[in-house]
């Protein structure tokens, strides 16, 4: 699997350099910025898996504003805030608004990496859940079966009737033609959809 990409935003250049080193040593691909304006400008190009940003930044986009922009864009990117003691209350408000968590400066690098790994794992689960929901949705109206040949059109015409039947269905075709896809569509649209779908590789 490719490296996770972290967008790091911090206007304290010494902290930025150290944090960047720690993240790269841990195996992450890091893009670093000293302003929220620059970070936001490049976020679609970078497509980071996570944003680690200081709460208080110079310029028109603070950490909380960057969080709002990410959420408003629909991008599924977790945001972790770095904050000084004086802005903990604001950081807590950001967490309530959807940030993953916050780190109080000075923090241990182990804590930073722990929070990042937890956020990435959770977001991976969210993305997989979205993917499966979309997949199920396409199966429910048989749009998961793509093709406009006469054979495919004929199969799609038969599927609603077969899905409503209690009779066993034999699906034939060469390897890679989508037999399991058709079977899954039938299952999801049948009265047994609340039960498990079990695919068995008979050849193996």
PDB file of N, CA, C and O in Angstrom, residues 72-104:
ATOM      1  N   UNK A  72     -16.916  21.439   4.808  1.00  0.00           N
ATOM      2  CA  UNK A  72     -17.855  21.983   3.835  1.00  0.00           C
ATOM      3  C   UNK A  72     -17.640  21.454   2.431  1.00  0.00           C
ATOM      4  O   UNK A  72     -18.565  21.430   1.620  1.00  0.00           O
ATOM      5  N   UNK A  73     -16.412  21.014   2.143  1.00  0.00           N
ATOM      6  CA  UNK A  73     -16.087  20.514   0.810  1.00  0.00           C
ATOM      7  C   UNK A  73     -16.544  19.078   0.613  1.00  0.00           C
ATOM      8  O   UNK A  73     -16.576  18.576  -0.508  1.00  0.00           O
ATOM      9  N   UNK A  74     -16.895  18.402   1.721  1.00  0.00           N
ATOM     10  CA  UNK A  74     -17.304  17.001   1.620  1.00  0.00           C
ATOM     11  C   UNK A  74     -16.139  16.033   1.612  1.00  0.00           C
ATOM     12  O   UNK A  74     -16.331  14.819   1.497  1.00  0.00           O
ATOM     13  N   UNK A  75     -14.910  16.555   1.734  1.00  0.00           N
ATOM     14  CA  UNK A  75     -13.734  15.687   1.758  1.00  0.00           C
ATOM     15  C   UNK A  75     -13.692  14.921   3.085  1.00  0.00           C
ATOM     16  O   UNK A  75     -13.877  15.500   4.146  1.00  0.00           O
ATOM     17  N   UNK A  76     -13.465  13.624   2.999  1.00  0.00           N
ATOM     18  CA  UNK A  76     -13.405  12.800   4.211  1.00  0.00           C
ATOM     19  C   UNK A  76     -11.955  12.773   4.700  1.00  0.00           C
ATOM     20  O   UNK A  76     -11.226  11.801   4.510  1.00  0.00           O
ATOM     21  N   UNK A  77     -11.544  13.891   5.326  1.00  0.00           N
ATOM     22  CA  UNK A  77     -10.169  14.044   5.807  1.00  0.00           C
ATOM     23  C   UNK A  77     -10.223  14.390   7.295  1.00  0.00           C
ATOM     24  O   UNK A  77     -10.739  15.444   7.668  1.00  0.00           O
ATOM     25  N   UNK A  78      -9.679  13.526   8.170  1.00  0.00           N
ATOM     26  CA  UNK A  78      -9.666  13.859   9.596  1.00  0.00           C
ATOM     27  C   UNK A  78      -8.706  15.009   9.871  1.00  0.00           C
ATOM     28  O   UNK A  78      -7.656  15.121   9.221  1.00  0.00           O
ATOM     29  N   UNK A  79      -9.068  15.850  10.834  1.00  0.00           N
ATOM     30  CA  UNK A  79      -8.243  17.013  11.201  1.00  0.00           C
ATOM     31  C   UNK A  79      -7.870  16.906  12.672  1.00  0.00           C
ATOM     32  O   UNK A  79      -8.736  16.729  13.533  1.00  0.00           O
ATOM     33  N   UNK A  80      -6.569  16.987  12.949  1.00  0.00           N
ATOM     34  CA  UNK A  80      -6.074  17.028  14.324  1.00  0.00           C
ATOM     35  C   UNK A  80      -5.462  18.406  14.554  1.00  0.00           C
ATOM     36  O   UNK A  80      -4.657  18.878  13.742  1.00  0.00           O
ATOM     37  N   UNK A  81      -5.865  19.044  15.638  1.00  0.00           N
ATOM     38  CA  UNK A  81      -5.403  20.400  15.941  1.00  0.00           C
ATOM     39  C   UNK A  81      -4.275  20.382  16.957  1.00  0.00           C
ATOM     40  O   UNK A  81      -4.277  19.575  17.895  1.00  0.00           O
ATOM     41  N   UNK A  82      -3.339  21.274  16.783  1.00  0.00           N
ATOM     42  CA  UNK A  82      -2.292  21.508  17.776  1.00  0.00           C
ATOM     43  C   UNK A  82      -2.593  22.842  18.431  1.00  0.00           C
ATOM     44  O   UNK A  82      -2.830  23.835  17.738  1.00  0.00           O
ATOM     45  N   UNK A  83      -2.604  22.881  19.762  1.00  0.00           N
ATOM     46  CA  UNK A  83      -3.018  24.105  20.443  1.00  0.00           C
ATOM     47  C   UNK A  83      -2.198  24.365  21.689  1.00  0.00           C
ATOM     48  O   UNK A  83      -1.698  23.436  22.333  1.00  0.00           O
ATOM     49  N   UNK A  84      -2.045  25.643  22.023  1.00  0.00           N
ATOM     50  CA  UNK A  84      -1.387  26.026  23.273  1.00  0.00           C
ATOM     51  C   UNK A  84      -2.420  26.028  24.385  1.00  0.00           C
ATOM     52  O   UNK A  84      -3.632  25.956  24.138  1.00  0.00           O
ATOM     53  N   UNK A  85      -1.953  26.095  25.619  1.00  0.00           N
ATOM     54  CA  UNK A  85      -2.864  26.045  26.773  1.00  0.00           C
ATOM     55  C   UNK A  85      -3.976  27.087  26.692  1.00  0.00           C
ATOM     56  O   UNK A  85      -5.113  26.833  27.064  1.00  0.00           O
ATOM     57  N   UNK A  86      -3.637  28.261  26.182  1.00  0.00           N
ATOM     58  CA  UNK A  86      -4.605  29.352  26.154  1.00  0.00           C
ATOM     59  C   UNK A  86      -5.756  29.161  25.190  1.00  0.00           C
ATOM     60  O   UNK A  86      -6.747  29.880  25.256  1.00  0.00           O
ATOM     61  N   UNK A  87      -5.631  28.203  24.285  1.00  0.00           N
ATOM     62  CA  UNK A  87      -6.687  28.012  23.286  1.00  0.00           C
ATOM     63  C   UNK A  87      -7.318  26.617  23.373  1.00  0.00           C
ATOM     64  O   UNK A  87      -7.923  26.153  22.410  1.00  0.00           O
ATOM     65  N   UNK A  88      -7.170  25.951  24.507  1.00  0.00           N
ATOM     66  CA  UNK A  88      -7.753  24.614  24.678  1.00  0.00           C
ATOM     67  C   UNK A  88      -9.271  24.649  24.502  1.00  0.00           C
ATOM     68  O   UNK A  88      -9.861  23.773  23.869  1.00  0.00           O
ATOM     69  N   UNK A  89      -9.904  25.688  25.059  1.00  0.00           N
ATOM     70  CA  UNK A  89     -11.363  25.785  24.953  1.00  0.00           C
ATOM     71  C   UNK A  89     -11.800  25.844  23.498  1.00  0.00           C
ATOM     72  O   UNK A  89     -12.780  25.199  23.106  1.00  0.00           O
ATOM     73  N   UNK A  90     -11.070  26.599  22.693  1.00  0.00           N
ATOM     74  CA  UNK A  90     -11.395  26.687  21.266  1.00  0.00           C
ATOM     75  C   UNK A  90     -11.180  25.347  20.570  1.00  0.00           C
ATOM     76  O   UNK A  90     -11.955  24.957  19.687  1.00  0.00           O
ATOM     77  N   UNK A  91     -10.120  24.640  20.987  1.00  0.00           N
ATOM     78  CA  UNK A  91      -9.830  23.334  20.400  1.00  0.00           C
ATOM     79  C   UNK A  91     -10.941  22.340  20.729  1.00  0.00           C
ATOM     80  O   UNK A  91     -11.354  21.537  19.877  1.00  0.00           O
ATOM     81  N   UNK A  92     -11.445  22.387  21.953  1.00  0.00           N
ATOM     82  CA  UNK A  92     -12.549  21.510  22.359  1.00  0.00           C
ATOM     83  C   UNK A  92     -13.783  21.804  21.513  1.00  0.00           C
ATOM     84  O   UNK A  92     -14.491  20.885  21.074  1.00  0.00           O
ATOM     85  N   UNK A  93     -14.036  23.089  21.257  1.00  0.00           N
ATOM     86  CA  UNK A  93     -15.165  23.473  20.403  1.00  0.00           C
ATOM     87  C   UNK A  93     -14.999  22.898  18.997  1.00  0.00           C
ATOM     88  O   UNK A  93     -15.975  22.470  18.363  1.00  0.00           O
ATOM     89  N   UNK A  94     -13.762  22.866  18.517  1.00  0.00           N
ATOM     90  CA  UNK A  94     -13.486  22.323  17.183  1.00  0.00           C
ATOM     91  C   UNK A  94     -13.748  20.817  17.146  1.00  0.00           C
ATOM     92  O   UNK A  94     -14.258  20.287  16.154  1.00  0.00           O
ATOM     93  N   UNK A  95     -13.387  20.121  18.232  1.00  0.00           N
ATOM     94  CA  UNK A  95     -13.645  18.685  18.303  1.00  0.00           C
ATOM     95  C   UNK A  95     -15.149  18.435  18.278  1.00  0.00           C
ATOM     96  O   UNK A  95     -15.639  17.524  17.607  1.00  0.00           O
ATOM     97  N   UNK A  96     -15.897  19.266  19.008  1.00  0.00           N
ATOM     98  CA  UNK A  96     -17.361  19.140  18.991  1.00  0.00           C
ATOM     99  C   UNK A  96     -17.911  19.406  17.592  1.00  0.00           C
ATOM    100  O   UNK A  96     -18.952  18.863  17.213  1.00  0.00           O
ATOM    101  N   UNK A  97     -17.190  20.235  16.831  1.00  0.00           N
ATOM    102  CA  UNK A  97     -17.638  20.587  15.479  1.00  0.00           C
ATOM    103  C   UNK A  97     -17.186  19.568  14.435  1.00  0.00           C
ATOM    104  O   UNK A  97     -17.547  19.685  13.266  1.00  0.00           O
ATOM    105  N   UNK A  98     -16.373  18.581  14.863  1.00  0.00           N
ATOM    106  CA  UNK A  98     -16.008  17.535  13.906  1.00  0.00           C
ATOM    107  C   UNK A  98     -14.538  17.222  13.765  1.00  0.00           C
ATOM    108  O   UNK A  98     -14.166  16.310  13.022  1.00  0.00           O
ATOM    109  N   UNK A  99     -13.644  17.968  14.457  1.00  0.00           N
ATOM    110  CA  UNK A  99     -12.221  17.624  14.407  1.00  0.00           C
ATOM    111  C   UNK A  99     -12.018  16.277  15.094  1.00  0.00           C
ATOM    112  O   UNK A  99     -12.768  15.893  15.995  1.00  0.00           O
ATOM    113  N   UNK A 100     -10.988  15.550  14.675  1.00  0.00           N
ATOM    114  CA  UNK A 100     -10.737  14.238  15.282  1.00  0.00           C
ATOM    115  C   UNK A 100     -10.320  14.393  16.740  1.00  0.00           C
ATOM    116  O   UNK A 100     -10.859  13.755  17.621  1.00  0.00           O
ATOM    117  N   UNK A 101      -9.352  15.260  16.996  1.00  0.00           N
ATOM    118  CA  UNK A 101      -8.870  15.481  18.359  1.00  0.00           C
ATOM    119  C   UNK A 101      -7.939  16.688  18.351  1.00  0.00           C
ATOM    120  O   UNK A 101      -7.709  17.303  17.319  1.00  0.00           O
ATOM    121  N   UNK A 102      -7.386  16.996  19.530  1.00  0.00           N
ATOM    122  CA  UNK A 102      -6.397  18.074  19.599  1.00  0.00           C
ATOM    123  C   UNK A 102      -5.235  17.629  20.489  1.00  0.00           C
ATOM    124  O   UNK A 102      -5.367  16.762  21.356  1.00  0.00           O
ATOM    125  N   UNK A 103      -4.076  18.233  20.221  1.00  0.00           N
ATOM    126  CA  UNK A 103      -2.864  17.984  20.993  1.00  0.00           C
ATOM    127  C   UNK A 103      -2.438  19.289  21.640  1.00  0.00           C
ATOM    128  O   UNK A 103      -2.360  20.326  20.968  1.00  0.00           O
ATOM    129  N   UNK A 104      -2.176  19.249  22.947  1.00  0.00           N
ATOM    130  CA  UNK A 104      -1.761  20.460  23.658  1.00  0.00           C
ATOM    131  C   UNK A 104      -0.244  20.569  23.652  1.00  0.00           C
ATOM    132  O   UNK A 104       0.452  19.646  24.065  1.00  0.00           O
TER     133      UNK A 104
END
